[in-house]
Amino acid sequence: MVQGGDECVDGKLPALAEDFDPMPEHDRLPYLTSRMNLGADVPQTPLQGNGNGGITPTGAFDPFVTTPAPMTPGAVGPVSANPYSHDPTGAMGGAFFANQTGFQQPIQYHLYAPIGPHSQNTLGYQRNVHDLFIPNDLREELQKKSAATLQTLPNTQLPAQVDYFHSLVPLDLSHQKNAATFGYPSWIYKAQSSKDGTFYALRRLEGFRLTNEKAIRSVQAWKRVCNASVVTIHDAFTSRSFQDSSLIFVTDYHPLSKTLADQHLSAATGRYPSRPNSPIPEQILWGYMTQIANGLKAIHASGLAARVLEPSKVLITAKTRIRINACAILDVVQFDTQRTMADLQRQDLVNFGQMIVTLGANSPALVHNPTKAMEHFTRAYSPQLKNSVFWLLNGMQKDQERTIDTFITGISSQLMSTFDSALHLDDQLTSDLGRELENGRLVRMFAKLGLINERPEYELDQRWSESGERYFLKLFRDYVFHSVDSQGDAVTDLAHIITCMNKLDAGSEEKIHLVSRDEQSCFIVSYKEVKKALESSFQALSKPARRMH
Ligand SMILES: Nc1ncnc2c1ncn2[C@@H]1O[C@H](COP(=O)(O)OP(=O)(O)OP(=O)(O)O)[C@@H](O)[C@H]1O
């Protein structure tokens, strides 16, 4: 029987759910911390045992003596570009980032050091194991987005292949298509590219016939517009794959995005469908305006005009994060337009103003009634917002220079507050990223252990994975994963696993008891020694095999 150390004796531990994800809410940090100190009271005796050999000191590279001088807190030396990599060529996956040559590991490398800002001062006992991982809502959002990206549609009537795209899935929410915006019914599909394997959104204009080759070339200029507030255009081509003559635009795919119209202008649902939607808070509206202004600035600076700027053609790709969609289409479809670019750009300002008024009215009933919508807007929002929108609505007037740059100068104080929110979000995400950073190293350790443990044979040695220093790795694997508590129940405590693996990666001096399954052998060994065994066994596996004939 393998005993997992002190942590096993205090009764049954929380079970690890199947998908390895959820940690019980009650899994409090002190509980975790007690595991971080695990083994601290194990006597610091030298490596000993009566089993299959020991860890032989090798004259080879020692990953633990890379620090030229003893470290003091805060004295983390110069860090190379990839501190984990000893293989600048990146060959062999940087040998899974082992051997931190030139990298001084911080003291207590095995402990988590959350990066601020911290929204609240919580005491140790108020924190739980969730604090060590990406926040649940963000994780859920990202997982839903990946599920949406990977979604497929079996038995579909859609073509199997459209040029270099396959696996089409429709993204339209309704089957009714109006041709009002582009002059042709349009459909949107998610599809995977066979060129690069990534996912794109394809917008198909049904029944379009290309009469002028130059028209489709106008998309080239759009490919160069790279702006965070504009859905990037990648390509356009005509296709007969849908049994008609279709025009296809290839754009970035933003999983689970909605349009502004879906979000704010659809009829209220739920318990009180007859009640009007609650107005969009002014700060959100300013946030939208800032982002649209940012997109328009890039578009106009490239000598282009958005041309379509309406709530159903602006995507919300994350909470309050929007992007102008469906650009470039009218440039192809109405290639022969007589209007000058300056005129079209001024029209963009007017469309921009109208869109904000429509959103401010926030009601499907007012979408087609501009006077009422304007009245509502004036009542609901501050004079500064109203004046900015009026300025946009007068975009066609030639009384003064009306460009997107002038507009941006006029709303500079609002830009600052949106910028500040963006910086806060950036801090938050960096902090979340810091938590997840630790998990990457655990995966590398699991991968290495998996490569070594139970390997049936190596270089004709059937006992390779059971002999020499690999024997410690086998016992260590049992210690981490196969421990049982005093009642003989499996220890399924994620905190135990994470703590052990972090200490292993850090090469902690802390000692642990490793006991063989038959309880005939017992070793007291430090994580540092186990890590050394792991590294050298892994390096033995990584080197070109000796051919034995
Ligand atoms: N690039 C994209 N990535 C992901 N989803 C998209 C993308 N473009 C559009 N969509 C989704 O496809 C759906 C349909 O988009 P579309 O632009 O056709 O709007 P619509 O509301 O159907 O307007 P219309 O009535 O003019 O067709 C929207 O729900 C939108 O979220």
Coordinates of C-alpha atoms and ligand atoms in Angstrom, one line a residue:
M1 CA 0.0 0.0 0.0
V2 CA 1.3 3.4 -0.8
Q3 CA 0.7 6.1 1.8
G4 CA 0.7 9.6 0.5
G5 CA 2.2 11.2 3.6
D6 CA 0.6 13.5 6.2
E7 CA -2.2 14.7 4.0
C8 CA -3.9 11.3 3.9
V9 CA -4.7 10.9 7.5
D10 CA -7.3 13.6 8.1
G11 CA -10.2 11.8 6.6
K12 CA -11.7 11.7 3.1
L13 CA -10.5 14.4 0.8
P14 CA -12.5 16.1 -1.9
A15 CA -12.9 14.1 -5.0
L16 CA -11.6 15.3 -8.3
A17 CA -14.3 15.6 -10.9
E18 CA -14.1 13.7 -14.1
D19 CA -13.0 16.6 -16.3
F20 CA -10.3 17.6 -13.9
D21 CA -11.7 21.0 -13.7
P22 CA -13.8 21.9 -10.7
M23 CA -12.3 22.3 -7.4
P24 CA -14.8 22.2 -4.6
E25 CA -15.8 25.6 -3.3
H26 CA -15.0 24.6 0.2
D27 CA -11.4 23.7 -0.8
R28 CA -9.9 26.6 1.2
L29 CA -6.4 27.8 0.8
P30 CA -5.1 26.9 4.2
Y31 CA -5.9 23.4 3.2
L32 CA -3.8 23.9 0.1
T33 CA -1.1 25.7 2.1
S34 CA -0.9 22.8 4.5
R35 CA 0.0 20.7 1.4
M36 CA 2.5 23.2 0.3
N37 CA 4.3 22.6 3.6
L38 CA 3.8 18.9 3.2
G39 CA 6.7 16.9 4.4
A40 CA 8.4 19.8 6.0
D41 CA 8.8 17.8 9.2
V42 CA 10.2 14.8 7.4
P43 CA 13.7 14.2 8.8
Q44 CA 16.4 15.6 6.5
T45 CA 18.2 12.4 6.2
P46 CA 20.4 11.7 3.2
L47 CA 19.1 9.5 0.5
Q48 CA 19.0 5.9 1.6
G49 CA 17.1 2.8 0.9
N50 CA 17.3 -0.9 0.2
G51 CA 15.7 -0.9 -3.1
N52 CA 16.8 -0.9 -6.7
G53 CA 19.8 1.3 -6.6
G54 CA 20.0 5.0 -6.0
I55 CA 20.4 8.2 -7.8
T56 CA 23.8 8.1 -9.2
P57 CA 25.6 11.4 -9.2
T58 CA 26.5 12.3 -12.8
G59 CA 29.2 14.7 -13.9
A60 CA 26.8 15.9 -16.5
F61 CA 24.9 19.1 -16.6
D62 CA 23.2 19.9 -13.3
P63 CA 20.2 22.0 -13.7
F64 CA 20.3 23.0 -10.1
V65 CA 23.7 24.7 -10.0
T66 CA 23.1 27.3 -12.7
T67 CA 22.9 30.1 -10.1
P68 CA 26.3 31.8 -9.9
A69 CA 25.6 33.4 -6.6
P70 CA 23.3 32.6 -3.7
M71 CA 20.0 34.4 -4.3
T72 CA 18.4 36.8 -2.0
P73 CA 14.8 37.8 -2.2
G74 CA 14.2 40.1 -5.1
A75 CA 17.6 39.2 -6.6
V76 CA 16.2 37.4 -9.6
G77 CA 19.0 37.7 -12.1
P78 CA 18.8 38.6 -15.7
V79 CA 16.2 36.4 -17.4
S80 CA 16.7 35.1 -20.9
A81 CA 14.0 35.5 -23.6
N82 CA 12.6 32.1 -22.7
P83 CA 13.9 31.3 -19.3
Y84 CA 12.8 27.7 -19.5
S85 CA 14.5 27.0 -22.7
H86 CA 18.1 25.7 -22.9
D87 CA 17.5 25.0 -26.6
P88 CA 17.4 28.3 -28.5
T89 CA 16.6 26.5 -31.7
G90 CA 13.3 25.3 -30.3
A91 CA 14.1 21.8 -31.5
M92 CA 12.4 19.1 -29.6
G93 CA 10.0 21.6 -28.1
G94 CA 12.8 23.1 -26.2
A95 CA 13.1 19.7 -24.5
F96 CA 9.9 20.7 -22.9
F97 CA 11.7 23.8 -21.5
A98 CA 13.9 21.9 -19.1
N99 CA 17.2 22.9 -17.7
Q100 CA 16.9 26.6 -17.1
T101 CA 20.4 27.5 -18.2
G102 CA 21.2 31.1 -17.3
F103 CA 17.9 31.4 -15.5
Q104 CA 17.8 32.0 -11.8
Q105 CA 14.8 30.4 -10.4
P106 CA 13.1 32.6 -7.8
I107 CA 13.2 31.4 -4.3
Q108 CA 10.1 29.4 -3.5
Y109 CA 9.5 28.9 -7.1
H110 CA 6.9 26.3 -6.3
L111 CA 4.6 28.8 -4.6
Y112 CA 2.1 30.8 -6.6
A113 CA 2.6 34.6 -6.6
P114 CA -0.5 36.2 -7.8
I115 CA 0.0 39.4 -9.8
G116 CA -2.1 42.5 -8.8
P117 CA -4.2 44.5 -8.9
H118 CA -6.1 42.7 -6.2
S119 CA -9.7 43.8 -6.0
Q120 CA -10.1 42.9 -2.4
N121 CA -8.1 42.2 0.6
T122 CA -9.0 38.7 1.5
L123 CA -7.5 36.8 4.4
G124 CA -6.0 33.4 3.8
Y125 CA -9.0 31.5 5.0
Q126 CA -11.3 33.5 2.8
R127 CA -9.5 32.5 -0.3
N128 CA -10.1 29.2 -2.1
V129 CA -8.3 27.2 -4.6
H130 CA -10.1 29.0 -7.4
D131 CA -7.8 31.9 -6.7
L132 CA -5.0 29.9 -8.3
F133 CA -6.7 29.5 -11.6
I134 CA -8.2 31.6 -14.4
P135 CA -11.6 33.0 -13.2
N136 CA -14.5 30.7 -13.8
D137 CA -16.5 33.0 -16.0
L138 CA -13.5 33.7 -18.2
R139 CA -12.7 30.0 -18.5
E140 CA -16.3 29.3 -19.3
E141 CA -16.4 32.0 -21.9
L142 CA -13.2 30.8 -23.6
Q143 CA -14.3 27.2 -23.5
K144 CA -17.7 28.0 -25.0
K145 CA -15.9 29.9 -27.7
S146 CA -13.7 27.0 -28.5
A147 CA -16.7 24.7 -28.6
A148 CA -18.4 27.0 -31.0
T149 CA -15.3 27.2 -33.2
L150 CA -15.1 23.5 -33.4
Q151 CA -18.8 22.9 -33.9
T152 CA -19.6 20.9 -37.0
L153 CA -22.9 20.2 -38.8
P154 CA -23.3 16.6 -40.0
N155 CA -25.7 15.8 -42.9
T156 CA -25.8 19.4 -44.1
Q157 CA -27.1 20.4 -47.5
L158 CA -24.2 22.9 -47.7
P159 CA -21.4 22.3 -50.1
A160 CA -18.6 20.2 -48.7
Q161 CA -16.0 22.6 -50.3
V162 CA -16.1 26.2 -51.2
D163 CA -12.8 27.1 -52.8
Y164 CA -10.2 26.4 -50.1
F165 CA -12.8 26.2 -47.3
H166 CA -14.6 23.2 -45.8
S167 CA -16.8 22.2 -42.9
L168 CA -19.3 25.1 -43.3
V169 CA -21.7 25.9 -40.4
P170 CA -24.3 28.6 -40.9
L171 CA -24.1 31.5 -38.4
D172 CA -27.3 33.3 -39.3
L173 CA -29.9 33.4 -36.6
S174 CA -32.8 33.6 -39.0
H175 CA -33.8 32.0 -42.3
Q176 CA -35.3 35.2 -43.6
K177 CA -32.9 37.2 -45.6
N178 CA -33.5 40.7 -46.8
A179 CA -31.4 42.2 -49.5
A180 CA -31.8 45.7 -48.1
T181 CA -28.2 46.2 -47.0
F182 CA -26.2 44.9 -49.9
G183 CA -28.8 44.5 -52.7
Y184 CA -28.4 40.8 -52.5
P185 CA -29.5 38.3 -49.8
S186 CA -26.5 37.5 -47.7
W187 CA -25.5 34.5 -45.6
I188 CA -22.8 33.9 -43.1
Y189 CA -21.0 30.6 -42.5
K190 CA -18.2 29.5 -40.3
A191 CA -15.7 27.5 -42.3
Q192 CA -12.2 26.0 -41.9
S193 CA -9.5 26.9 -44.3
S194 CA -7.6 24.0 -45.9
K195 CA -4.6 26.3 -46.4
D196 CA -3.9 27.1 -42.8
G197 CA -6.4 25.1 -40.8
T198 CA -7.9 28.2 -39.1
F199 CA -11.5 29.2 -39.0
Y200 CA -13.0 32.1 -40.9
A201 CA -16.4 33.7 -41.4
L202 CA -17.6 33.5 -45.0
R203 CA -20.2 36.0 -46.1
R204 CA -22.0 34.9 -49.2
L205 CA -23.9 37.2 -51.4
E206 CA -26.4 35.1 -53.3
G207 CA -26.9 35.5 -57.0
F208 CA -24.1 38.1 -57.5
R209 CA -22.5 38.2 -61.0
L210 CA -19.2 39.8 -61.3
T211 CA -19.0 42.0 -64.4
N212 CA -15.9 44.0 -63.7
E213 CA -12.7 42.2 -62.5
K214 CA -11.5 45.5 -61.0
A215 CA -14.4 45.4 -58.6
I216 CA -13.1 42.4 -56.7
R217 CA -9.6 43.8 -56.6
S218 CA -10.8 46.7 -54.5
V219 CA -10.7 44.2 -51.6
Q220 CA -6.9 44.3 -51.6
A221 CA -6.9 47.7 -49.9
W222 CA -9.1 46.3 -47.2
K223 CA -6.7 43.5 -46.4
R224 CA -4.3 46.1 -45.2
V225 CA -6.7 47.6 -42.7
C226 CA -5.6 46.0 -39.4
N227 CA -7.5 47.6 -36.6
A228 CA -9.0 46.1 -33.4
S229 CA -12.3 47.8 -34.1
V230 CA -12.7 46.4 -37.6
V231 CA -13.4 42.7 -38.5
T232 CA -10.4 41.9 -40.7
I233 CA -11.0 41.1 -44.3
H234 CA -8.8 38.3 -45.8
D235 CA -10.1 37.5 -49.2
A236 CA -13.0 37.7 -51.7
F237 CA -13.8 35.4 -54.6
T238 CA -16.8 34.3 -56.7
S239 CA -18.0 30.8 -56.3
R240 CA -20.4 28.4 -58.0
S241 CA -20.3 25.9 -55.1
F242 CA -23.8 26.9 -54.0
Q243 CA -25.3 26.1 -57.4
D244 CA -25.6 29.7 -58.2
S245 CA -23.2 32.6 -58.8
S246 CA -22.2 33.8 -55.3
L247 CA -19.7 36.4 -54.1
I248 CA -17.8 35.2 -51.0
F249 CA -16.0 37.5 -48.5
V250 CA -13.6 35.8 -46.1
T251 CA -13.2 37.6 -42.8
D252 CA -12.0 36.8 -39.3
Y253 CA -14.3 34.6 -37.3
H254 CA -15.3 35.8 -33.9
P255 CA -17.0 32.9 -32.1
L256 CA -20.3 33.5 -30.3
S257 CA -20.4 37.1 -31.3
K258 CA -23.7 38.9 -31.6
T259 CA -24.6 42.1 -33.5
L260 CA -25.4 45.3 -31.7
A261 CA -28.9 44.9 -33.1
D262 CA -29.2 41.4 -31.5
Q263 CA -28.0 42.7 -28.2
H264 CA -29.9 46.0 -27.9
L265 CA -32.6 46.2 -30.4
S266 CA -34.3 42.9 -30.4
A267 CA -37.8 42.9 -28.8
A268 CA -37.6 42.4 -25.1
T269 CA -38.2 38.9 -24.0
G270 CA -38.4 37.1 -20.7
R271 CA -41.0 37.7 -18.0
Y272 CA -42.1 41.2 -19.2
P273 CA -41.9 41.3 -23.0
S274 CA -44.1 44.3 -23.2
R275 CA -41.7 46.4 -21.1
P276 CA -39.2 48.6 -23.0
N277 CA -35.6 47.6 -23.0
S278 CA -33.6 49.5 -20.3
P279 CA -31.5 52.2 -21.9
I280 CA -27.9 51.6 -22.6
P281 CA -25.8 53.3 -19.9
E282 CA -24.1 56.4 -21.2
Q283 CA -20.6 55.1 -20.4
I284 CA -21.3 52.0 -22.5
L285 CA -22.5 54.2 -25.4
W286 CA -19.3 56.3 -25.1
G287 CA -17.3 53.1 -25.2
Y288 CA -19.0 52.0 -28.4
M289 CA -18.5 55.5 -29.9
T290 CA -14.8 55.4 -29.0
Q291 CA -14.3 52.0 -30.7
I292 CA -16.3 52.9 -33.8
A293 CA -14.3 56.1 -34.0
N294 CA -11.1 54.1 -33.7
G295 CA -12.2 51.8 -36.6
L296 CA -13.3 54.6 -38.8
K297 CA -10.0 56.5 -38.3
A298 CA -8.1 53.5 -39.6
I299 CA -10.5 53.0 -42.5
H300 CA -10.5 56.6 -43.6
A301 CA -6.7 56.8 -43.2
S302 CA -6.4 54.0 -45.7
G303 CA -8.4 56.0 -48.2
L304 CA -11.5 53.8 -47.7
A305 CA -15.0 54.2 -46.3
A306 CA -17.0 51.8 -44.1
R307 CA -20.2 52.5 -46.1
V308 CA -22.2 50.1 -44.0
L309 CA -22.5 51.3 -40.5
E310 CA -25.6 50.0 -38.8
P311 CA -26.4 48.0 -35.6
S312 CA -26.8 44.7 -37.5
K313 CA -23.4 45.1 -39.0
V314 CA -21.4 45.8 -35.8
L315 CA -20.3 42.7 -33.9
I316 CA -20.0 42.4 -30.2
T317 CA -17.2 40.0 -29.7
A318 CA -16.9 40.2 -25.9
K319 CA -18.6 42.2 -23.2
T320 CA -18.8 45.8 -24.6
R321 CA -16.1 45.0 -27.2
I322 CA -17.3 45.8 -30.7
R323 CA -16.0 45.6 -34.3
I324 CA -17.3 47.1 -37.5
N325 CA -18.3 44.2 -39.7
A326 CA -19.2 43.8 -43.4
C327 CA -16.7 46.3 -44.8
A328 CA -15.5 46.1 -48.4
I329 CA -18.8 44.6 -49.6
L330 CA -20.4 47.7 -51.1
D331 CA -17.0 48.6 -52.6
V332 CA -17.4 45.5 -54.8
V333 CA -21.1 45.4 -55.2
Q334 CA -21.4 49.1 -56.0
F335 CA -18.1 49.5 -57.6
D336 CA -19.4 51.9 -60.2
T337 CA -20.7 54.4 -57.7
Q338 CA -20.2 58.0 -58.7
R339 CA -19.7 59.3 -55.2
T340 CA -16.3 60.5 -54.2
M341 CA -14.4 58.9 -51.3
A342 CA -14.5 62.2 -49.3
D343 CA -18.3 62.1 -49.7
L344 CA -18.5 58.5 -48.6
Q345 CA -16.4 59.2 -45.6
R346 CA -18.7 62.1 -44.6
Q347 CA -21.6 59.7 -45.1
D348 CA -19.9 57.3 -42.6
L349 CA -20.0 60.1 -40.0
V350 CA -23.8 60.5 -40.6
N351 CA -24.3 56.8 -40.4
F352 CA -22.3 56.7 -37.3
G353 CA -24.5 59.3 -35.6
Q354 CA -27.7 57.6 -36.8
M355 CA -26.5 54.3 -35.4
I356 CA -25.8 55.9 -31.9
V357 CA -29.2 57.5 -31.9
T358 CA -30.9 54.2 -32.8
L359 CA -28.9 52.4 -30.0
G360 CA -29.8 55.2 -27.6
A361 CA -33.5 54.7 -28.4
N362 CA -32.9 51.1 -27.6
S363 CA -36.3 50.0 -28.9
P364 CA -37.2 48.2 -32.1
A365 CA -40.3 50.4 -32.3
L366 CA -38.2 53.6 -32.7
V367 CA -35.7 52.2 -35.2
H368 CA -37.7 53.5 -38.1
N369 CA -38.8 56.7 -36.5
P370 CA -35.8 59.0 -36.4
T371 CA -37.7 62.0 -34.9
K372 CA -39.0 60.0 -31.9
A373 CA -35.6 58.3 -31.5
M374 CA -33.9 61.7 -31.4
E375 CA -36.4 63.0 -28.8
H376 CA -35.8 59.9 -26.7
F377 CA -32.0 60.3 -27.0
T378 CA -32.1 64.0 -25.9
R379 CA -34.0 63.1 -22.8
A380 CA -31.9 60.1 -21.8
Y381 CA -28.3 61.3 -22.3
S382 CA -26.0 64.2 -21.3
P383 CA -25.7 67.3 -23.4
Q384 CA -22.1 66.4 -24.3
L385 CA -23.2 63.1 -25.8
K386 CA -26.1 64.7 -27.6
N387 CA -23.8 67.4 -29.1
S388 CA -21.3 64.9 -30.3
V389 CA -24.1 62.9 -32.0
F390 CA -25.5 66.1 -33.6
W391 CA -22.1 66.9 -34.9
L392 CA -21.9 63.5 -36.6
L393 CA -25.5 63.8 -38.0
N394 CA -24.5 67.1 -39.6
G395 CA -21.5 65.3 -41.3
M396 CA -22.6 66.2 -44.8
Q397 CA -22.6 69.9 -44.1
K398 CA -19.6 71.8 -45.4
D399 CA -19.7 74.6 -42.8
Q400 CA -16.5 73.3 -41.2
E401 CA -14.0 70.5 -41.6
R402 CA -15.9 67.3 -40.6
T403 CA -13.5 64.4 -40.5
I404 CA -13.2 61.5 -38.1
D405 CA -10.0 63.1 -36.8
T406 CA -11.9 66.3 -35.8
F407 CA -14.5 64.2 -34.1
I408 CA -11.9 62.3 -32.1
T409 CA -10.3 65.5 -30.9
G410 CA -13.7 66.7 -29.8
I411 CA -14.3 63.6 -27.6
S412 CA -10.8 63.3 -26.2
S413 CA -11.9 63.3 -22.5
Q414 CA -14.1 60.3 -23.2
L415 CA -11.3 58.6 -25.1
M416 CA -9.2 58.8 -21.9
S417 CA -11.9 57.2 -19.8
T418 CA -12.3 54.3 -22.3
F419 CA -8.6 54.0 -22.5
D420 CA -8.4 53.8 -18.7
S421 CA -11.0 51.0 -18.7
A422 CA -9.0 49.2 -21.4
L423 CA -5.9 49.4 -19.2
H424 CA -7.7 48.1 -16.3
L425 CA -8.9 45.1 -18.3
D426 CA -5.4 44.6 -19.6
D427 CA -4.1 44.5 -15.9
Q428 CA -6.8 42.0 -15.1
L429 CA -6.0 39.8 -18.0
T430 CA -2.3 39.9 -17.2
S431 CA -3.0 38.9 -13.7
D432 CA -5.2 36.0 -14.9
L433 CA -2.5 35.0 -17.3
G434 CA 0.0 35.0 -14.4
R435 CA -2.1 32.4 -12.6
E436 CA -2.4 30.2 -15.7
L437 CA 1.3 30.5 -16.4
E438 CA 2.0 28.0 -13.6
N439 CA -0.1 25.3 -15.3
G440 CA 2.0 25.1 -18.4
R441 CA 4.9 23.8 -16.4
L442 CA 2.8 21.2 -14.8
V443 CA 1.8 19.9 -18.2
R444 CA 5.4 19.6 -19.1
M445 CA 6.2 17.6 -16.0
F446 CA 3.2 15.3 -16.6
A447 CA 4.4 14.8 -20.1
K448 CA 7.9 13.8 -19.0
L449 CA 6.6 11.5 -16.3
G450 CA 4.2 9.9 -18.8
L451 CA 7.1 9.3 -21.2
I452 CA 9.1 7.5 -18.6
N453 CA 6.7 5.7 -16.3
E454 CA 5.7 2.2 -17.4
R455 CA 7.7 2.4 -20.7
P456 CA 7.6 -1.3 -21.7
E457 CA 11.1 -1.3 -23.1
Y458 CA 14.0 1.0 -23.9
E459 CA 17.1 0.1 -25.8
L460 CA 16.1 -3.6 -25.4
D461 CA 16.0 -3.2 -21.7
Q462 CA 12.6 -4.4 -20.5
R463 CA 13.2 -3.1 -17.0
W464 CA 14.4 0.3 -18.0
S465 CA 11.5 2.2 -16.6
E466 CA 11.7 0.1 -13.4
S467 CA 15.4 0.3 -12.7
G468 CA 18.0 2.8 -11.6
E469 CA 16.7 6.3 -11.0
R470 CA 13.5 5.5 -12.9
Y471 CA 12.5 3.5 -9.9
F472 CA 12.2 6.7 -7.9
L473 CA 10.0 8.2 -10.6
K474 CA 7.7 5.2 -10.5
L475 CA 7.4 5.5 -6.7
F476 CA 7.0 9.2 -7.0
R477 CA 4.2 8.7 -9.5
D478 CA 2.5 6.4 -7.0
Y479 CA 3.1 9.0 -4.3
V480 CA 1.4 11.7 -6.3
F481 CA -1.4 9.8 -7.9
H482 CA -2.0 6.6 -6.1
S483 CA -1.9 7.6 -2.5
V484 CA -4.6 6.4 -0.2
D485 CA -5.8 7.8 3.1
S486 CA -6.0 6.0 6.4
Q487 CA -9.3 4.5 5.4
G488 CA -7.8 3.1 2.2
D489 CA -9.7 5.6 0.0
A490 CA -8.0 7.1 -3.0
V491 CA -6.6 10.6 -2.4
T492 CA -8.1 12.6 -5.2
D493 CA -7.0 16.0 -4.0
L494 CA -6.0 18.3 -6.8
A495 CA -4.1 20.5 -4.4
H496 CA -1.9 17.5 -3.4
I497 CA -1.1 16.8 -7.1
I498 CA -0.4 20.5 -7.9
T499 CA 1.8 21.0 -4.9
C500 CA 3.9 17.9 -5.6
M501 CA 4.3 18.8 -9.2
N502 CA 5.2 22.4 -8.4
K503 CA 7.8 21.3 -5.9
L504 CA 9.2 18.8 -8.4
D505 CA 9.5 21.4 -11.0
A506 CA 11.1 23.8 -8.6
G507 CA 13.5 21.1 -7.4
S508 CA 12.6 21.8 -3.8
E509 CA 15.0 20.5 -1.1
E510 CA 12.0 19.2 0.8
K511 CA 12.1 15.4 1.5
I512 CA 9.4 12.9 0.9
H513 CA 8.8 9.3 1.8
L514 CA 8.6 7.0 -1.2
V515 CA 7.3 3.5 -0.4
S516 CA 7.2 0.6 -2.8
R517 CA 3.9 -1.1 -3.4
D518 CA 4.9 -4.2 -1.5
E519 CA 6.1 -1.9 1.4
Q520 CA 9.4 -3.6 1.4
S521 CA 11.4 -0.6 0.2
C522 CA 11.3 2.9 1.6
F523 CA 13.2 5.9 0.4
I524 CA 13.6 9.4 1.8
V525 CA 14.3 11.5 -1.1
S526 CA 14.1 15.3 -1.9
Y527 CA 12.1 16.7 -4.8
K528 CA 15.4 18.0 -6.1
E529 CA 16.7 14.4 -6.4
V530 CA 13.5 13.3 -8.1
K531 CA 13.8 16.2 -10.5
K532 CA 17.3 15.2 -11.3
A533 CA 16.2 11.7 -12.0
L534 CA 13.4 12.9 -14.2
E535 CA 15.6 15.2 -16.2
S536 CA 18.3 12.7 -16.8
S537 CA 15.9 9.9 -17.7
F538 CA 14.1 12.3 -20.1
Q539 CA 17.3 13.3 -21.7
A540 CA 18.2 9.7 -22.1
L541 CA 15.0 9.2 -23.9
S542 CA 15.5 12.3 -26.0
K543 CA 18.9 11.5 -27.3
P544 CA 19.2 9.5 -30.6
A545 CA 18.7 5.8 -29.8
R546 CA 21.7 3.5 -29.8
R547 CA 20.9 1.0 -32.6
M548 CA 21.5 -2.5 -31.3
H549 CA 21.8 -5.1 -33.9
Ligands
LIG1 N1 -17.2 37.5 -38.5 C1 -18.1 36.9 -37.8 N2 -17.7 36.0 -36.9 C2 -18.7 35.4 -36.2 N3 -20.0 35.6 -36.3 C3 -20.4 36.5 -37.2 C4 -19.5 37.2 -38.0 N4 -20.2 38.0 -38.8 C5 -21.5 37.8 -38.5 N5 -21.6 36.9 -37.6 C6 -22.9 36.4 -37.0 O1 -23.8 36.0 -38.0 C7 -25.1 36.5 -37.7 C8 -25.7 37.2 -39.0 O2 -24.9 38.3 -39.3 P1 -25.4 39.3 -40.4 O3 -24.4 40.3 -40.6 O4 -26.0 38.6 -41.6 O5 -26.6 40.0 -39.5 P2 -28.1 39.9 -39.6 O6 -28.6 40.4 -38.3 O7 -28.5 38.6 -40.1 O8 -28.4 41.1 -40.7 P3 -29.2 41.0 -42.0 O9 -30.6 40.9 -41.6 O10 -28.8 42.2 -42.7 O11 -28.7 39.7 -42.7 C9 -25.0 37.4 -36.6 O12 -25.6 36.9 -35.5 C10 -23.5 37.5 -36.2 O13 -23.3 37.4 -34.9

